[in-house]
Amino acid sequence: MTLRPVFVDHTSERGGAELALRRLLLADVDWRPTLVCPPSPTTDAYADLPPTVAVERRGPVHRARAASGPAALGALRLAWGMVRSLASVLTSPAIRRADVLIANTSRSSVYVAAAGVLTRTPVVVHIRDLVEPEAIGGLATALLRRFVLPRAAGVVANSHASLATVAPHVGPRCQTAVIASPSGIARRADPVVRDTVESIGLVARIDPWKGQELLLRAFAQAFPTAPTRLVFYGATAFGTEEYLEQLQALATESGVADRVVFAGHVDDVAGAIDGLDVCVQCSIRPEPLGQNVLQYLAAGKPTVVADEGGPVEWVTDGENGLTFRARDVDSLASCLRRLAEEPDLRARLARAAAATAGLETDSEVAARMRAFLTRVVDTTA
C-alpha cells in the first residue's frame, strides 16, 4: 500500500524548515503526500508544488516570536493560534485518512500532537532546532518536553546535536533517526578554486542569530582595504527588516559598504555559492544543522563554521574546512585572512569538502524519510 503522509507546517513563509520541506516534497518518492499549511501573506515557500502533492491551505497565519509583543500577550496569542490551528487541521479530510502526521516545525508540533491523539494517528516530530530555552524560548521548550515529545511515535532530527536535546523526553517506543535536511545539493567531483579570494559569502536568511553582524565585523577587520567582497544571500523573514537596516548602517560605519552586497533571496542557491570563494556559517548560538554548510561542502568550497552545534558534525578543522571560536570576531577574521593568504590550503580544503562522507541528494534524503515513516507506521499498527 502506498504511504499517505501528511506534513503540517505553521507557516508558508520562506524559512529553512519550509525550504527543506519543499525540496522533500519535490523529490521523486513512492508516496502520496499532503501538505497542510496556512496561506502565505507575503513570500510563499510552497508555491507551485507539483500535482503529485496535495496542498490544503488552512489555519491562521502565526506571528513570529519577535513580532508577538510583550511576553504575556505573546503567550496568549500563541495559545489562541494553537487552538485555531488545531480546530483547522481537525477538519482536514487528509488528516482523517493519513497514515502518519509529520510536524515540520516546533510550533506546529504542538497542535499536530493534539490532532494525533484525537484522531489516533501516529505523529512524527521533525526536530530542526535545539530544543532548549536559549534557542526556541522557555514556553516552547516546556511544551515540547512535557506534551509533544512523550506522545510522539517518531522523531526525525537534522543532527545528532538536535537529537540529544530531545532524546531524554521521548517515550520508550518512540522511533528516532538523524536525517539531514534536503539541501538541493549535487556532488561536485572537481571543485574550481580561483587564485585569489574575490568573494566571501554567507547563505542564510537575514536574522540576528544567523550572525551577519559578526561576519560583517570580521570581514571589515580582515579586509579593511582589499578588493574582496562580502555577499549576504538571504532575505528578511519573520519580522527582521529592522536588522537588515542595522547591517547596512554598520557596513557604512565600517567603511566597507561599497564592498558588501545584500543580495536578498535567491532561488538558484547552487549558482550563488558557485560564485563565492569562501563560504561561512557563523550563527551566534549553536546551529542545529545549517543546510548552508551541506551546500558549501557539496559545492567544494573552502568552508568556515563556528565550533559548536551541528556544523562540526560535518566539518573537521583543517581537514575539510576551518572552525573558529563561536561568537569571536577576531577568530573568524583570522580564518578569513588565512584562507585569503594560502591558496594551497583553499585548494586542499575544497577537494576534501566535496569528498565529505554522508552528503546526500534530495532524492536520497526523501527515500530515507519514507523508509523511516514506514517504520513508524508499522511499529504503531
Coordinates of C-alpha atoms in Angstrom, one line a residue:
M1 CA 0.0 0.0 0.0
T2 CA 1.3 3.5 -0.9
L3 CA 2.2 5.5 2.2
R4 CA -0.1 8.6 2.8
P5 CA 1.9 11.0 5.0
V6 CA 0.5 14.4 5.9
F7 CA 3.1 17.1 6.5
V8 CA 1.9 20.1 8.6
D9 CA 3.6 23.5 8.9
H10 CA 2.5 26.5 10.9
T11 CA 3.7 28.9 8.2
S12 CA 4.3 29.2 4.4
E13 CA 6.9 32.0 4.7
R14 CA 10.3 31.1 3.4
G15 CA 12.4 29.8 6.3
G16 CA 14.9 27.0 6.4
A17 CA 12.3 24.4 7.5
E18 CA 9.9 25.4 4.8
L19 CA 12.5 25.3 2.0
A20 CA 13.7 21.9 3.3
L21 CA 10.2 20.5 3.2
R22 CA 9.6 21.9 -0.2
R23 CA 12.7 20.1 -1.5
L24 CA 11.5 16.9 0.2
L25 CA 8.1 17.1 -1.5
L26 CA 9.7 17.8 -4.9
A27 CA 11.7 14.6 -4.7
D28 CA 10.6 11.5 -6.7
V29 CA 9.4 9.1 -3.9
D30 CA 6.8 6.4 -3.8
W31 CA 4.2 8.1 -1.5
R32 CA 1.1 10.2 -1.7
P33 CA 2.0 13.2 0.4
T34 CA -0.3 16.0 1.5
L35 CA 0.8 19.4 2.8
V36 CA -1.4 21.3 5.3
C37 CA -0.3 24.9 5.9
P38 CA -1.8 28.4 6.2
P39 CA -1.9 30.7 3.2
S40 CA 1.1 33.0 2.8
P41 CA 0.5 36.7 3.2
T42 CA 4.0 37.5 1.7
T43 CA 6.6 35.1 0.3
D44 CA 5.4 31.5 -0.3
A45 CA 7.8 28.7 0.1
Y46 CA 5.2 26.2 -1.1
A47 CA 4.1 27.9 -4.3
D48 CA 3.9 25.8 -7.5
L49 CA 4.3 22.4 -5.9
P50 CA 3.6 19.6 -8.5
P51 CA 0.1 18.0 -8.7
T52 CA 1.5 14.8 -7.0
V53 CA 1.5 16.8 -3.8
A54 CA -2.0 17.7 -2.4
V55 CA -2.0 21.0 -0.7
E56 CA -4.6 22.2 1.8
R57 CA -4.3 25.9 2.7
R58 CA -6.0 26.2 6.1
G59 CA -5.4 27.6 9.6
P60 CA -4.3 31.0 10.9
V61 CA -1.1 32.8 10.0
H62 CA 1.2 32.6 13.0
R63 CA 3.2 35.6 14.1
A64 CA 7.0 35.3 14.5
R65 CA 8.2 35.3 18.1
A66 CA 9.9 38.6 17.6
A67 CA 6.7 40.2 16.4
S68 CA 4.4 38.8 19.1
G69 CA 4.8 41.7 21.5
P70 CA 5.2 41.5 25.3
A71 CA 5.7 38.1 26.8
A72 CA 2.2 37.7 28.4
L73 CA 0.5 39.0 25.3
G74 CA 2.7 36.8 23.1
A75 CA 1.8 33.7 25.1
L76 CA -1.9 34.4 24.8
R77 CA -1.6 34.9 21.0
L78 CA 0.4 31.7 20.8
A79 CA -2.2 29.8 22.7
W80 CA -5.1 31.2 20.7
G81 CA -3.2 30.5 17.4
M82 CA -2.6 26.9 18.5
V83 CA -6.3 26.4 19.3
R84 CA -7.4 27.8 16.0
S85 CA -4.7 25.7 14.1
L86 CA -5.9 22.5 15.9
A87 CA -9.5 23.2 15.0
S88 CA -8.5 23.8 11.4
V89 CA -6.4 20.6 11.0
L90 CA -9.1 18.5 12.6
T91 CA -11.5 19.5 9.7
S92 CA -8.9 18.4 7.1
P93 CA -10.0 15.3 5.1
A94 CA -6.3 14.5 4.6
I95 CA -5.7 14.4 8.3
R96 CA -8.5 12.0 8.8
R97 CA -7.2 9.5 6.3
A98 CA -3.5 9.9 6.9
D99 CA -1.2 7.0 7.8
V100 CA 1.1 9.4 9.7
L101 CA 1.2 13.1 10.6
I102 CA 4.5 14.9 10.4
A103 CA 5.0 18.2 12.2
N104 CA 7.5 20.2 10.2
T105 CA 8.3 22.7 12.9
S106 CA 8.4 23.0 16.7
R107 CA 5.4 25.3 16.7
S108 CA 3.3 23.1 14.5
S109 CA 4.2 20.0 16.6
V110 CA 2.0 21.2 19.5
Y111 CA -1.3 21.1 17.6
V112 CA -0.2 18.2 15.5
A113 CA 0.5 16.2 18.6
A114 CA -3.0 17.0 19.9
A115 CA -4.5 16.1 16.5
G116 CA -2.7 12.8 16.6
V117 CA -4.2 12.0 20.0
L118 CA -7.7 12.9 18.9
T119 CA -7.6 11.0 15.6
R120 CA -5.4 8.1 16.9
T121 CA -2.9 8.8 14.1
P122 CA 0.9 8.4 14.8
V123 CA 2.8 11.6 14.9
V124 CA 6.4 12.2 13.8
V125 CA 8.0 15.4 15.0
H126 CA 10.7 16.9 12.8
I127 CA 13.3 18.5 15.1
R128 CA 15.1 21.3 13.3
D129 CA 16.1 23.3 16.4
L130 CA 18.0 22.7 19.6
V131 CA 15.1 22.2 22.0
E132 CA 16.3 24.4 24.8
P133 CA 15.1 27.8 26.1
E134 CA 18.1 29.7 24.6
A135 CA 17.1 28.5 21.2
I136 CA 13.3 28.4 21.0
G137 CA 12.2 30.0 24.2
G138 CA 11.1 28.7 27.6
L139 CA 7.4 28.2 26.7
A140 CA 8.1 26.3 23.5
T141 CA 10.7 24.1 25.2
A142 CA 8.3 23.2 28.0
L143 CA 5.5 22.3 25.6
L144 CA 7.8 20.1 23.5
R145 CA 9.3 18.3 26.5
R146 CA 6.1 17.8 28.5
F147 CA 3.4 17.4 25.9
V148 CA 4.7 16.8 22.4
L149 CA 7.7 14.5 22.7
P150 CA 6.2 12.0 25.2
R151 CA 3.4 11.4 22.7
A152 CA 5.5 11.2 19.5
A153 CA 5.6 7.9 17.7
G154 CA 8.7 9.1 15.9
V155 CA 11.3 11.9 15.9
V156 CA 13.5 12.9 13.0
A157 CA 16.3 15.2 13.9
N158 CA 18.5 17.1 11.5
S159 CA 21.7 16.4 13.5
H160 CA 22.9 14.5 16.5
A161 CA 23.1 17.8 18.3
S162 CA 19.4 18.3 17.8
L163 CA 18.5 14.8 18.8
A164 CA 20.5 15.0 22.0
T165 CA 18.2 17.8 23.2
V166 CA 15.0 15.7 22.8
A167 CA 16.1 12.1 23.4
P168 CA 15.6 12.2 27.2
H169 CA 12.0 13.3 26.7
V170 CA 10.6 10.8 24.2
G171 CA 8.6 7.7 25.1
P172 CA 10.2 4.2 25.2
R173 CA 8.6 3.1 22.0
C174 CA 9.4 6.3 20.0
Q175 CA 11.4 5.7 16.8
T176 CA 14.3 8.1 16.3
A177 CA 16.5 8.9 13.3
V178 CA 19.1 11.6 12.3
I179 CA 18.4 12.6 8.7
A180 CA 20.0 15.8 7.4
S181 CA 17.5 18.2 5.7
P182 CA 17.4 18.1 1.9
S183 CA 19.6 20.9 0.8
G184 CA 19.3 20.8 -3.0
I185 CA 22.9 19.6 -3.3
A186 CA 24.7 17.9 -6.2
R187 CA 28.1 16.4 -5.6
R188 CA 31.0 18.3 -7.1
A189 CA 33.8 15.9 -8.2
D190 CA 36.3 18.5 -9.3
P191 CA 35.9 21.9 -7.5
V192 CA 37.2 25.1 -9.1
V193 CA 39.4 27.2 -6.8
R194 CA 40.4 30.7 -8.0
D195 CA 43.9 32.0 -7.4
T196 CA 42.6 34.9 -5.3
V197 CA 39.7 35.3 -2.9
E198 CA 37.3 37.7 -4.6
S199 CA 34.1 37.0 -2.8
I200 CA 33.3 35.7 0.7
G201 CA 29.7 34.8 1.4
L202 CA 27.0 33.6 3.8
V203 CA 23.8 32.0 2.6
A204 CA 21.2 32.4 5.4
R205 CA 18.0 34.4 6.0
I206 CA 18.7 37.8 7.5
D207 CA 18.3 37.2 11.2
P208 CA 20.3 38.4 14.2
W209 CA 21.1 34.8 15.4
K210 CA 22.4 33.8 11.9
G211 CA 25.5 36.0 12.6
Q212 CA 25.5 38.5 9.7
E213 CA 26.8 41.2 12.1
L214 CA 29.6 39.0 13.4
L215 CA 30.7 38.2 9.8
L216 CA 30.5 41.9 8.7
R217 CA 32.7 42.9 11.6
A218 CA 35.2 40.1 10.9
F219 CA 35.3 41.0 7.2
A220 CA 36.0 44.7 7.9
Q221 CA 38.8 43.6 10.3
A222 CA 40.3 41.1 7.9
F223 CA 40.0 43.1 4.7
P224 CA 39.9 46.8 5.5
T225 CA 41.2 47.9 2.1
A226 CA 41.4 44.8 -0.1
P227 CA 39.1 44.5 -3.1
T228 CA 37.5 41.4 -1.7
R229 CA 33.7 41.5 -1.5
L230 CA 31.3 40.2 1.2
V231 CA 28.0 38.8 -0.1
F232 CA 24.9 38.0 2.0
Y233 CA 22.5 35.8 0.2
G234 CA 19.1 35.6 2.0
A235 CA 16.0 37.7 2.6
T236 CA 14.5 39.1 5.8
A237 CA 11.8 36.8 7.3
F238 CA 9.7 36.7 10.4
G239 CA 10.0 40.4 11.1
T240 CA 13.7 41.1 10.7
E241 CA 13.6 44.1 8.4
E242 CA 15.0 46.4 11.0
Y243 CA 18.0 44.2 11.5
L244 CA 18.8 44.5 7.7
E245 CA 18.8 48.3 8.1
Q246 CA 21.2 48.0 11.1
L247 CA 23.6 45.8 9.0
Q248 CA 23.5 48.3 6.1
A249 CA 24.4 51.1 8.6
L250 CA 27.2 49.0 10.1
A251 CA 28.7 48.4 6.7
T252 CA 28.8 52.2 6.1
E253 CA 30.2 52.9 9.6
S254 CA 32.9 50.3 9.0
G255 CA 34.0 51.8 5.7
V256 CA 33.2 48.7 3.6
A257 CA 29.7 49.5 2.3
D258 CA 31.0 49.6 -1.3
R259 CA 32.2 46.0 -0.9
V260 CA 29.2 44.5 0.9
V261 CA 26.3 43.1 -1.1
F262 CA 22.9 42.3 0.4
A263 CA 21.7 40.1 -2.5
G264 CA 18.3 39.0 -0.9
H265 CA 16.6 35.7 -1.6
V266 CA 17.9 33.6 -4.4
D267 CA 16.2 30.6 -5.9
D268 CA 19.4 29.4 -7.5
V269 CA 21.4 28.7 -4.3
A270 CA 23.9 26.5 -6.1
G271 CA 24.6 29.2 -8.6
A272 CA 25.1 31.8 -5.8
I273 CA 27.5 29.5 -4.0
D274 CA 29.4 28.8 -7.2
G275 CA 30.3 32.5 -7.3
L276 CA 31.9 32.5 -3.9
D277 CA 35.5 31.7 -3.0
V278 CA 35.0 31.2 0.8
C279 CA 31.7 30.3 2.4
V280 CA 30.8 30.9 6.1
Q281 CA 28.4 29.7 8.7
C282 CA 28.6 31.9 11.8
S283 CA 25.5 31.6 13.9
I284 CA 25.8 33.3 17.3
R285 CA 24.1 30.4 19.1
P286 CA 24.6 26.7 18.4
E287 CA 23.2 25.9 14.9
P288 CA 21.2 22.7 14.8
L289 CA 22.5 21.8 11.4
G290 CA 22.9 24.6 8.9
Q291 CA 21.7 23.5 5.4
N292 CA 24.1 26.0 4.1
V293 CA 27.0 24.0 5.4
L294 CA 26.0 21.0 3.5
Q295 CA 25.5 23.1 0.4
Y296 CA 29.0 24.7 0.8
L297 CA 30.7 21.3 1.2
A298 CA 28.9 19.7 -1.7
A299 CA 29.9 22.6 -3.9
G300 CA 33.6 22.0 -2.9
K301 CA 34.0 25.4 -1.3
P302 CA 36.5 26.3 1.4
T303 CA 34.2 26.5 4.4
V304 CA 34.4 28.2 7.7
V305 CA 32.0 27.3 10.5
A306 CA 31.5 28.0 14.2
D307 CA 33.0 25.4 16.5
E308 CA 29.7 24.2 18.0
G309 CA 26.4 22.5 17.2
G310 CA 25.5 20.5 14.1
P311 CA 28.1 22.0 11.7
V312 CA 31.0 20.4 13.5
E313 CA 29.4 17.0 12.8
W314 CA 30.3 17.7 9.2
V315 CA 33.4 19.9 9.3
T316 CA 36.7 18.9 10.9
D317 CA 39.1 21.7 11.4
G318 CA 42.0 21.6 9.0
E319 CA 40.6 18.6 7.1
N320 CA 37.5 19.7 5.1
G321 CA 37.1 23.2 6.4
L322 CA 38.1 25.6 9.2
T323 CA 36.4 26.2 12.5
F324 CA 36.5 29.4 14.6
R325 CA 35.6 30.2 18.2
A326 CA 31.8 30.8 18.1
R327 CA 30.8 34.5 18.5
D328 CA 34.5 35.6 18.3
V329 CA 35.1 38.3 15.7
D330 CA 38.9 38.0 16.0
S331 CA 38.9 34.2 15.5
L332 CA 36.6 34.5 12.4
A333 CA 38.7 37.3 10.9
S334 CA 41.8 35.2 11.4
C335 CA 40.3 32.3 9.5
L336 CA 39.2 34.5 6.6
R337 CA 42.7 36.1 6.4
R338 CA 44.4 32.7 6.4
L339 CA 42.2 31.4 3.6
A340 CA 42.9 34.5 1.5
E341 CA 46.6 34.2 2.0
E342 CA 47.0 30.5 1.5
P343 CA 45.8 29.3 -1.9
D344 CA 47.2 25.8 -1.4
L345 CA 45.1 25.5 1.8
R346 CA 42.0 26.6 -0.1
A347 CA 42.5 24.0 -2.8
R348 CA 43.1 21.2 -0.3
L349 CA 40.0 22.1 1.7
A350 CA 37.9 22.4 -1.4
R351 CA 38.8 18.9 -2.6
A352 CA 38.2 17.5 0.9
A353 CA 34.9 19.4 1.2
A354 CA 33.5 17.8 -2.0
A355 CA 34.5 14.4 -0.8
T356 CA 32.8 14.8 2.7
A357 CA 31.2 11.5 3.6
G358 CA 27.4 11.4 4.1
L359 CA 26.3 14.2 1.7
E360 CA 23.1 13.1 0.1
T361 CA 20.9 14.3 -2.7
D362 CA 17.3 15.4 -2.1
S363 CA 16.1 12.1 -3.5
E364 CA 18.3 10.1 -1.2
V365 CA 17.1 12.1 1.8
A366 CA 13.5 11.6 0.8
A367 CA 14.0 7.9 0.4
R368 CA 15.4 7.7 3.9
M369 CA 12.5 9.7 5.2
R370 CA 9.9 7.5 3.5
A371 CA 11.6 4.4 5.0
F372 CA 11.6 5.9 8.5
L373 CA 7.9 6.9 8.2
T374 CA 7.0 3.4 7.1
R375 CA 8.9 2.0 10.1
V376 CA 6.9 4.3 12.4
V377 CA 3.6 3.2 10.8
D378 CA 4.5 -0.4 11.0
T379 CA 5.5 -0.2 14.7
T380 CA 2.3 1.6 15.7
A381 CA -0.1 -0.6 13.7

